[in-house]
Tab-separated table of C-alpha atoms in Angstrom:
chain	number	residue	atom	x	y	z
A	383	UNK	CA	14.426	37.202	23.995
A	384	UNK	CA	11.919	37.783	26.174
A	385	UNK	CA	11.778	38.869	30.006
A	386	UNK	CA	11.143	36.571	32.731
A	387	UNK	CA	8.296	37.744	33.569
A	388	UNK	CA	6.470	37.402	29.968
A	389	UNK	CA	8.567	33.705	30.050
A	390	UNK	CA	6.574	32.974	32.962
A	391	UNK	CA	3.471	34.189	32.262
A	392	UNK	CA	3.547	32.655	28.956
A	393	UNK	CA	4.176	29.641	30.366
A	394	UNK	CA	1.365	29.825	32.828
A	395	UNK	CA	-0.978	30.256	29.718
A	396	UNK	CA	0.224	27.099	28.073
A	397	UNK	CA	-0.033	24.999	30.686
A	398	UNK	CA	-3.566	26.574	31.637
A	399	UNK	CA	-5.037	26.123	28.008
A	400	UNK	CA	-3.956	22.704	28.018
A	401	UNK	CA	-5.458	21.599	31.398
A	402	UNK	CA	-8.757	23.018	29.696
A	403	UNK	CA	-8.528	20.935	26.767
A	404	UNK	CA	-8.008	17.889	28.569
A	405	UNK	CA	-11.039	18.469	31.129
A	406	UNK	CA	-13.300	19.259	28.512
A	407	UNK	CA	-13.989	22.334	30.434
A	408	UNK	CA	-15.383	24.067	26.838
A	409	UNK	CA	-16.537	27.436	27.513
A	410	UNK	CA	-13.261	28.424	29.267
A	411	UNK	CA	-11.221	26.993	26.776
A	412	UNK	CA	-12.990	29.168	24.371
A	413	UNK	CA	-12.579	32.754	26.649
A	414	UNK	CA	-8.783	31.903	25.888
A	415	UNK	CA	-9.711	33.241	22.471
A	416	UNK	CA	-9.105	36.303	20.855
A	417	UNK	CA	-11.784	37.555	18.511
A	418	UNK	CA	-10.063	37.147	15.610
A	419	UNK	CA	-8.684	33.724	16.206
A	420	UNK	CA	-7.474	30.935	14.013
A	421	UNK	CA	-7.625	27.456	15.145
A	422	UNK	CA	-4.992	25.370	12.798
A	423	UNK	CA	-3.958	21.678	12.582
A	424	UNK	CA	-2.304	21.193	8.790
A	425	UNK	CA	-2.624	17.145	7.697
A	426	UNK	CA	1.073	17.800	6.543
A	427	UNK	CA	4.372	17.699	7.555
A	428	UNK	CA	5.954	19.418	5.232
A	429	UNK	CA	7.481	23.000	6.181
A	430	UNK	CA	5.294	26.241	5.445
A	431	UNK	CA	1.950	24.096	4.624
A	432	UNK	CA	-0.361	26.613	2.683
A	433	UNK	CA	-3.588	26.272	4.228
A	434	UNK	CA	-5.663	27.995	1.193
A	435	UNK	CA	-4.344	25.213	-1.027
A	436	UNK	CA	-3.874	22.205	0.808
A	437	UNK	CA	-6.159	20.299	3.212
A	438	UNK	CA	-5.971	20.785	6.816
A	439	UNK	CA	-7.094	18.885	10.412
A	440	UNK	CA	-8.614	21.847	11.109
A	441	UNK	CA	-8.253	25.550	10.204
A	442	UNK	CA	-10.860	27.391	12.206
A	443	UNK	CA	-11.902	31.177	12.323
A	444	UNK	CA	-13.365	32.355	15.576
A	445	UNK	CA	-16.740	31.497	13.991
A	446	UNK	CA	-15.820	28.070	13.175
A	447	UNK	CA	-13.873	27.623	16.550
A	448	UNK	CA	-17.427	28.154	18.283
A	449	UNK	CA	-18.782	25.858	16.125
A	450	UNK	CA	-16.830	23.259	17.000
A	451	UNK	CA	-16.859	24.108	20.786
A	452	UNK	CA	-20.985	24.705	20.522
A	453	UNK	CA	-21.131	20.694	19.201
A	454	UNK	CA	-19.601	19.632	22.169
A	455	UNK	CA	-21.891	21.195	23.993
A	456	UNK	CA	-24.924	19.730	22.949
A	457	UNK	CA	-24.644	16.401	24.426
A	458	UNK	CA	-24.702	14.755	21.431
A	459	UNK	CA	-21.152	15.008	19.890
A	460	UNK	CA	-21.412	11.438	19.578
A	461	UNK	CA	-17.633	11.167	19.119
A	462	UNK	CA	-16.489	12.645	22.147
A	463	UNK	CA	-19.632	11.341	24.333
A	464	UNK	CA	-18.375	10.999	26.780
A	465	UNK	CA	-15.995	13.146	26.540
A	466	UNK	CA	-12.089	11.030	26.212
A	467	UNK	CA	-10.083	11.162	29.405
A	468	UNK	CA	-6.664	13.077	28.736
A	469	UNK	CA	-3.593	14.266	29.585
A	470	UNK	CA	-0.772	16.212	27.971
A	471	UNK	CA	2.426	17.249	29.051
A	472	UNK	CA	3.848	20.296	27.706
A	473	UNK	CA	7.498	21.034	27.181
A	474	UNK	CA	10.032	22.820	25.706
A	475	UNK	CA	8.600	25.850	25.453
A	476	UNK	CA	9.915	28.650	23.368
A	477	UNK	CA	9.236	32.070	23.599
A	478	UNK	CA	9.906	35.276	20.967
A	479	UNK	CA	8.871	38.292	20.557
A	480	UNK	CA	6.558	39.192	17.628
A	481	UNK	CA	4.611	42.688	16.418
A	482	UNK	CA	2.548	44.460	18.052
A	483	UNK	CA	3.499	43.237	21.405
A	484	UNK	CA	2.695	40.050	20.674
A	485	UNK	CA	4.365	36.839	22.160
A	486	UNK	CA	5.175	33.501	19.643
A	487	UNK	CA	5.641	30.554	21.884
A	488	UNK	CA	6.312	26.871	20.480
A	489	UNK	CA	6.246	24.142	23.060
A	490	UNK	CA	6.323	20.196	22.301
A	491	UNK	CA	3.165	18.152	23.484
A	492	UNK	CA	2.617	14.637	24.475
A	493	UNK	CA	-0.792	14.009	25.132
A	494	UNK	CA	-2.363	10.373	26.203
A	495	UNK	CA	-6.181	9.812	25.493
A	496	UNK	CA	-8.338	7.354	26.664
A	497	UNK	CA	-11.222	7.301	24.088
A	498	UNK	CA	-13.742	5.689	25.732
A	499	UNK	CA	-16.800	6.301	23.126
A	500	UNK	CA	-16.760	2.849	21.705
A	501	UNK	CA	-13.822	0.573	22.520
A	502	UNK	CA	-11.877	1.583	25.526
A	503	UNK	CA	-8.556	2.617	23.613
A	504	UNK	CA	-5.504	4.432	24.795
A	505	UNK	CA	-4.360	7.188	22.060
A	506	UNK	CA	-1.062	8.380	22.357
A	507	UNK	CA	-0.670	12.231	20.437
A	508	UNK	CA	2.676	13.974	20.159
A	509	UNK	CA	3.755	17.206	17.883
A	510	UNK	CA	4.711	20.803	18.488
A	511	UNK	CA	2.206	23.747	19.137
A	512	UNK	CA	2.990	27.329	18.269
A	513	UNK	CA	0.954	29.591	20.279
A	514	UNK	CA	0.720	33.667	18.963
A	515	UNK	CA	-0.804	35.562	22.092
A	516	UNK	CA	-1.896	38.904	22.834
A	517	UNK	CA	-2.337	40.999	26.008
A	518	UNK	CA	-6.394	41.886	25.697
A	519	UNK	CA	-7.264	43.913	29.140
A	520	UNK	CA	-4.423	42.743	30.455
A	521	UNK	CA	-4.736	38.815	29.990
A	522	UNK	CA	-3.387	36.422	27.783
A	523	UNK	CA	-5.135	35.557	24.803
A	524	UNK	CA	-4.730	33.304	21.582
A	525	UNK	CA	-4.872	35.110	18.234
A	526	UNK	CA	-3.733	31.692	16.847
A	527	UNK	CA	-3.042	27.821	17.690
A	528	UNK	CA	-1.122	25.881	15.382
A	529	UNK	CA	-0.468	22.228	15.998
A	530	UNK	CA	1.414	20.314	13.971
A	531	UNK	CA	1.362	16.464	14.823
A	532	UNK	CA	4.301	14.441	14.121
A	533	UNK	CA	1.608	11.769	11.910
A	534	UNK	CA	0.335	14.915	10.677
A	535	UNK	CA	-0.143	12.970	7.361
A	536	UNK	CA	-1.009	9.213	8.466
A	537	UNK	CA	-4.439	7.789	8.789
A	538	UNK	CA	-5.860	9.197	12.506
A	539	UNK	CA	-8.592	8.434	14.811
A	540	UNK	CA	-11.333	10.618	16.209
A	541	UNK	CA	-9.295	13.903	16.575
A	542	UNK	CA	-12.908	15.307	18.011
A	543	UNK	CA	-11.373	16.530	21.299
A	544	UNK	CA	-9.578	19.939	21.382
A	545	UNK	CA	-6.022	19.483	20.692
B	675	UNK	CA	-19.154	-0.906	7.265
B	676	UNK	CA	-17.831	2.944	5.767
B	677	UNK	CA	-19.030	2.216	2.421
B	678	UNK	CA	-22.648	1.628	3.697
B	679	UNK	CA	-22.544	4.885	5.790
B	680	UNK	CA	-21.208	6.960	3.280
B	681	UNK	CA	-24.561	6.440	1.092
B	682	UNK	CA	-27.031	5.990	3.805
B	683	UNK	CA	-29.919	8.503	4.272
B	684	UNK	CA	-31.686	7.292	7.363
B	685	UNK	CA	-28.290	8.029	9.761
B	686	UNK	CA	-27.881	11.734	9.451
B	687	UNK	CA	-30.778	12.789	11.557
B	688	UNK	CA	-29.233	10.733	14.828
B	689	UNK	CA	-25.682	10.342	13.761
B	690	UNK	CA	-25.498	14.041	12.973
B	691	UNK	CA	-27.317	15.499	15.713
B	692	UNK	CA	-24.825	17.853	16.857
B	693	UNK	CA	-24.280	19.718	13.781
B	694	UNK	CA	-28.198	20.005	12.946
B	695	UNK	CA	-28.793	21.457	16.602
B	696	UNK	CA	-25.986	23.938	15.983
B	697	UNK	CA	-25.982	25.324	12.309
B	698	UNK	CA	-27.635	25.423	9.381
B	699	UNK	CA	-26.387	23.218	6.942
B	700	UNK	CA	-27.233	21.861	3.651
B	701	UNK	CA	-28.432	18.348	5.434
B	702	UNK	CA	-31.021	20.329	6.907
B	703	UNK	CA	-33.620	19.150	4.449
B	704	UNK	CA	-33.235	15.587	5.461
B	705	UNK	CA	-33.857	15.986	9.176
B	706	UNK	CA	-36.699	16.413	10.937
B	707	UNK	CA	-40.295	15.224	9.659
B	708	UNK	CA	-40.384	12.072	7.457
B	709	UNK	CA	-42.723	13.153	5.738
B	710	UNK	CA	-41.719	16.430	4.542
B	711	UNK	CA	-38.052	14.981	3.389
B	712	UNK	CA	-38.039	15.026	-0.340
B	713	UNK	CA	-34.253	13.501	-1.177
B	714	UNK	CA	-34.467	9.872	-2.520
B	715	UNK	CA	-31.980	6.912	-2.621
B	716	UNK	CA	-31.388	5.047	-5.756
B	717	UNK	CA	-29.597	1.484	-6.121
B	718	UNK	CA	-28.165	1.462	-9.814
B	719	UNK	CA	-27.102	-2.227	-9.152
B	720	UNK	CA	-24.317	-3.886	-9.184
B	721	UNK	CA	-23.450	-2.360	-5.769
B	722	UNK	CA	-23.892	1.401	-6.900
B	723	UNK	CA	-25.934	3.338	-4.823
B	724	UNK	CA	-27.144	6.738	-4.623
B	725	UNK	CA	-28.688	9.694	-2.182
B	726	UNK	CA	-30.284	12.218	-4.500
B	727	UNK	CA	-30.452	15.074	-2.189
B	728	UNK	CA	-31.582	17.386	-5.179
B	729	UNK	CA	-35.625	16.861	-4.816
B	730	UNK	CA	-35.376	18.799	-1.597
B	731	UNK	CA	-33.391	21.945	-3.224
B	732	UNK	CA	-35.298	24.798	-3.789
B	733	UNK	CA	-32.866	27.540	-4.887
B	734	UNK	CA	-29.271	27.009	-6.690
B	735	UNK	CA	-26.844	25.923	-4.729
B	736	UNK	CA	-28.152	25.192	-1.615
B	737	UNK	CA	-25.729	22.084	-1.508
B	738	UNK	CA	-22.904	24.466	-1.533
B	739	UNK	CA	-23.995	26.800	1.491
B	740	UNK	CA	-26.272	28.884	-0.737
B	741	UNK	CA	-22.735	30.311	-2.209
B	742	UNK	CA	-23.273	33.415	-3.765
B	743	UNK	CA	-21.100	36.699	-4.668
B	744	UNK	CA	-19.051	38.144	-7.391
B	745	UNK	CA	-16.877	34.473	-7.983
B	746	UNK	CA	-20.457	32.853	-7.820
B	747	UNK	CA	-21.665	34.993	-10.632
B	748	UNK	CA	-18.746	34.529	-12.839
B	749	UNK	CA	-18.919	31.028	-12.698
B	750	UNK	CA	-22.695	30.749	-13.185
B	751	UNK	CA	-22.137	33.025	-16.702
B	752	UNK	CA	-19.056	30.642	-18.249
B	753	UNK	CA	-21.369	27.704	-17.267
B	754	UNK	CA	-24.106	29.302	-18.520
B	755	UNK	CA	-22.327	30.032	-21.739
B	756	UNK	CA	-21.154	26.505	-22.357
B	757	UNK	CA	-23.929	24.465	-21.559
B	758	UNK	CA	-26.523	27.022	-22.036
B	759	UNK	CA	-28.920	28.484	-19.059
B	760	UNK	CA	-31.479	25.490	-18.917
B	761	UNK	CA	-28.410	22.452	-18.131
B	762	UNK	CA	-26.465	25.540	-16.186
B	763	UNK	CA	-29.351	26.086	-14.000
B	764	UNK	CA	-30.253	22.728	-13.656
B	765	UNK	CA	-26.767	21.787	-12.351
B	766	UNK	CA	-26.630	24.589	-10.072
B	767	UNK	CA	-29.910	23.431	-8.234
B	768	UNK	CA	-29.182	19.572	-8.142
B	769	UNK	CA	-24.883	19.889	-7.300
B	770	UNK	CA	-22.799	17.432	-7.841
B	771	UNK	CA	-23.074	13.081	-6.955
B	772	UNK	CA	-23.273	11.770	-3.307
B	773	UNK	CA	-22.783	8.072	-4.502
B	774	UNK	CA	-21.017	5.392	-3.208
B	775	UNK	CA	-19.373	3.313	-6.582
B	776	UNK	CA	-19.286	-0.297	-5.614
B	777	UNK	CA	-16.753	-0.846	-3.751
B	778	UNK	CA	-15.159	1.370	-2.173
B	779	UNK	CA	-15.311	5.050	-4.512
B	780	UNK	CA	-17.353	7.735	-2.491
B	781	UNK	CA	-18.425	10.776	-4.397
B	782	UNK	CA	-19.398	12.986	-1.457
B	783	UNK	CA	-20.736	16.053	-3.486
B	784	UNK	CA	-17.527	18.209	-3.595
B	785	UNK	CA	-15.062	15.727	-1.737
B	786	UNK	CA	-14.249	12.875	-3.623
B	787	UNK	CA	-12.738	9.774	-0.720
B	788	UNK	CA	-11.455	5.789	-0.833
B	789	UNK	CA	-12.447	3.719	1.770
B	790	UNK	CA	-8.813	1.171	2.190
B	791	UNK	CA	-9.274	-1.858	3.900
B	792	UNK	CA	-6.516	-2.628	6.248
B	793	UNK	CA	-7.803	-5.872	8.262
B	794	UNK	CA	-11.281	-7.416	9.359
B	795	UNK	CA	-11.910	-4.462	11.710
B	796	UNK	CA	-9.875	-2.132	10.734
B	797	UNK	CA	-10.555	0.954	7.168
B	798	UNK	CA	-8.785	4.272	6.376
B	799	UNK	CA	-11.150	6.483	4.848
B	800	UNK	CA	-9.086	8.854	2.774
B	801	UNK	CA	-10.691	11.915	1.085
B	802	UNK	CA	-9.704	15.400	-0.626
B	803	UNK	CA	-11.879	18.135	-2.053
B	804	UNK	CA	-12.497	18.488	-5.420
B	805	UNK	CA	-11.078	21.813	-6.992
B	806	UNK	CA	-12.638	23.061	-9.949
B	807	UNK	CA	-10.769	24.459	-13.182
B	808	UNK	CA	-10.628	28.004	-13.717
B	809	UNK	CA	-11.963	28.870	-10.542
B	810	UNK	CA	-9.165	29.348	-7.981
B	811	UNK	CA	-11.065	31.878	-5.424
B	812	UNK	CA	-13.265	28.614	-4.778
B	813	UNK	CA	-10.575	26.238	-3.388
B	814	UNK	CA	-10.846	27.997	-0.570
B	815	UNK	CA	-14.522	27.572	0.526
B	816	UNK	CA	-13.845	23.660	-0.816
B	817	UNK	CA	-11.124	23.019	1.225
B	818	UNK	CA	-13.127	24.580	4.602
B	819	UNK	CA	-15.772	22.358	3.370
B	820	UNK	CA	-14.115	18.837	3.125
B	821	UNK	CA	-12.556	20.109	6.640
B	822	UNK	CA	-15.945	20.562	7.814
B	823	UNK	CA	-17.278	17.459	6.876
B	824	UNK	CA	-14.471	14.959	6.031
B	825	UNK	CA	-11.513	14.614	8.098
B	826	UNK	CA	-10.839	13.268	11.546
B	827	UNK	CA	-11.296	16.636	13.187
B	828	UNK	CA	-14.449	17.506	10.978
B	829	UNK	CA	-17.888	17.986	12.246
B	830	UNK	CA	-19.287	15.090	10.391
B	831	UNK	CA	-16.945	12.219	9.955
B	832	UNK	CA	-15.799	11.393	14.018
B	833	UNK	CA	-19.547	11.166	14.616
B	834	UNK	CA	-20.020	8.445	11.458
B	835	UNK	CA	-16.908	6.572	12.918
B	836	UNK	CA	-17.652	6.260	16.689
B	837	UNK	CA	-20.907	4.970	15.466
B	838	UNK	CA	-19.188	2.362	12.941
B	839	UNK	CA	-17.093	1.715	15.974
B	840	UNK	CA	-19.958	0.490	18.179
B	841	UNK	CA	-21.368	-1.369	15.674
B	842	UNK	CA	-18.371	-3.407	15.083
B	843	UNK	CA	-18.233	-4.300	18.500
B	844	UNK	CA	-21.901	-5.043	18.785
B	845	UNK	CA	-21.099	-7.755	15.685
B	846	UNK	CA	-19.002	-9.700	18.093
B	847	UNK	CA	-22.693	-10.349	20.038
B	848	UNK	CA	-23.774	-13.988	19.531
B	849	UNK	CA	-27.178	-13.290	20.755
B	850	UNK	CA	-29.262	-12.609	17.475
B	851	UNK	CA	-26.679	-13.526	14.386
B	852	UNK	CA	-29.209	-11.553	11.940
B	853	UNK	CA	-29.913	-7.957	11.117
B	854	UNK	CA	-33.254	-6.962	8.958
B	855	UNK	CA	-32.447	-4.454	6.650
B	856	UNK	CA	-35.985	-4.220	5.781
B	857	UNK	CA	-36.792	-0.108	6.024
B	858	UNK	CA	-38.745	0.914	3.038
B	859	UNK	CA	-39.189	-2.225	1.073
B	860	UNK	CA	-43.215	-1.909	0.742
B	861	UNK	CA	-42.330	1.316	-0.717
B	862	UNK	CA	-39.555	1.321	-3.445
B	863	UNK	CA	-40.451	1.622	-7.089
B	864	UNK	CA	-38.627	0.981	-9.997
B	865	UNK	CA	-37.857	4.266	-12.441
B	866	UNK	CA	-37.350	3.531	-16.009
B	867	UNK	CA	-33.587	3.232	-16.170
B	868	UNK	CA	-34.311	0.030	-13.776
B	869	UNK	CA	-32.797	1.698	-10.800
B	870	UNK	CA	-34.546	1.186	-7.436
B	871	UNK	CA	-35.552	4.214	-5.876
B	872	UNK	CA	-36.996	4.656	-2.580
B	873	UNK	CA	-37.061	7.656	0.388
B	874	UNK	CA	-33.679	8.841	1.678
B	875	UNK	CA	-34.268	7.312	5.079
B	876	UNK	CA	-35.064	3.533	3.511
B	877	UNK	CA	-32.489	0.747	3.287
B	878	UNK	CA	-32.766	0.144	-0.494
B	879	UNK	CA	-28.855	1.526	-0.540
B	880	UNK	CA	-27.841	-0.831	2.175
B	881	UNK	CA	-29.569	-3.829	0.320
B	882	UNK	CA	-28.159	-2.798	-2.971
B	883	UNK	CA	-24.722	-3.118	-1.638
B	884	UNK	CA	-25.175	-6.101	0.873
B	885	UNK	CA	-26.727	-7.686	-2.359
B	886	UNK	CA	-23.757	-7.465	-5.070
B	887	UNK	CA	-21.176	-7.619	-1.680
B	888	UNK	CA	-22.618	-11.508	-1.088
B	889	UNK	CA	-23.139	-11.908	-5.088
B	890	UNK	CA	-19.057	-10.984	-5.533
B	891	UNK	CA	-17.525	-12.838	-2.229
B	892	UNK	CA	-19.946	-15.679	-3.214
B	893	UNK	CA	-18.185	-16.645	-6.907
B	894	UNK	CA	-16.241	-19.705	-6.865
């Protein structure tokens, strides 16, 4: 259990990092970052995925997580240019304690896309996020973003956006 | 559509824009001047067709993110030791295939993918890394590489498949049924295996496969 302050505040955060995502607003997104981030999206469904044996979506470092972020950026990400139009709802949050102070909050996300790039197609995302923050200078920060999407393991479009 | 892009040379420097204006990679050596671009493209026939990156690598593995270290030296001795340093060496320099095996087999240097037909507009393009016996600590840097360049998330691939997404829609045009795939033909020789070979940024892959494509679809 948590208080509900931390609850609240948690909260706050997810609903804050997902608004960024959507709006493409980049360089925010990224300040939500600790330094020593990890960035994961498993291509499984299957519990306790390995990520140094099996393939992932994405499993970023912080290095890696600018990467991706600088590419959007340049203009010329051709798959998210222009960038899609989205919106995600974010529910059923979840919040526990963890070490060091930290906070582990899983939520449930459905998230509509418009991906405009080529066609004009309406993508409809859904799976659970676990969120591990920690207070840095007083604000919330992700030390790691795992999202595991209920097709996880089908055949998926352009997952170029931040998810 | 996929097949063609997975073994095409003259895409990278415009598809792949992004990743060239934001880190070094391996593909480096194909952007940029024409001129200066050493990798070639073969057409073996029968729709098999080639980019030979391995003209433009100067030092051993260079294709592999100039990998180096401890694991890296290991490896290069047991190689070394089977095949002897000449073949060890060589292999290091030149890495592994980027071919496209007619019709639908892509051997993307360490990533091995299918491309799955599902209707007239519609692939999957499925793909894992390679992993290599007997070296474990490698898996790893494979698996952050086929993530890098692979997968629906990956730096490469989205860009390759909004592209192949405009380009389907622009076949529905009605306005000029015919598209010359004519880059590099007053230039390709013939090597002595009788494989076409050509610069990386010619069409001689795209005609190799357009070529057997009509010659199989065409048999009664």
């Amino acid at each position: 259990m948590v208080s509900e302050a931390d609850h609240r505040a948690v909260a706050d955060f997810l609903y804050r990092e997902a608004r960024l995502a959507d709006e493409a607003r980049y360089a925010e997104w990224l300040a939500l970052w600790t330094d020593d981030g990890v960035y994961w999206v498993p291509a499984t469904t299957e519990p306790d995925p390995d990520p140094e044996r099996q393939l992932s979506h994405v499993y970023d470092n912080r290095a890696r997580v600018e990467t991706r972020v600088k590419l959007l950026q340049t203009g010329v990400r051709y798959s998210q240019e222009p960038a899609s139009r989205m919106r995600r709802l974010v529910s059923n949050i979840e919040v526990e304690a963890a070490d060091g102070g930290e906070l582990v909050a899983g939520s449930n996300f459905l998230l509509a896309e418009l991906a405009v790039q080529a066609g004009r197609e309406l993508h409809w995302w859904a799976g659970r996020a676990t969120h591990r923050l920690r207070r840095v200078d007083g604000q919330l920060r992700m030390s790691r973003k795992t999202v595991v999407l209920v097709n996880a393991a089908e055949p998926l479009p352009n997952l170029a956006f931040l998810i | 559509m996929l097949p063609e892009n997975d073994s095409d040379g003259y895409h990278l420097g415009f598809v792949h824009m992004a990743l060239f204006r934001t880190i070094r990679s391996q593909y480096q050596r194909v952007v940029g001047d024409e001129r200066s671009i050493k990798a070639v493209v073969r057409d073996w026939g029968r729709g098999h067709i080639e980019i030979d990156w391995s003209p433009g690598y100067e030092g051993l593995f260079e294709w592999l993110g100039n990998a180096a270290g401890p694991a890296v030296e290991r490896f290069v001795a047991a190689i070394e030791r089977r095949d002897g340093p000449e073949v060890a060496q060589r292999r290091f320099r030149e890495g592994p295939a980027h071919a496209l095996i007619f019709p639908n087999l892509f051997l993307g240097e360490t990533n091995i993918a299918i491309v799955q037909p599902v209707s007239v507009e519609e692939c999957v393009h499925w793909h894992t890394p390679m992993f290599w016996k007997g070296v474990p600590e490698w898996n790893g840097r494979l698996l952050r590489m086929a993530e890098a360049g692979m997968g629906p998330a990956s730096f490469l691939m989205p860009d390759d498949l909004i592209v192949a997404g405009r380009n389907q829609l622009g076949l529905r045009a009605r306005t000029s049924p015919w598209l010359l795939l004519g880059r590099g033909l007053d230039r390709e020789t013939v090597d002595g295996d009788g494989r076409i070979v050509s610069h990386v940024t010619d069409e001689t892959t795209n005609r190799g496969f357009f070529h057997h494509l009509r010659a199989v679809m065409s048999e009664v």
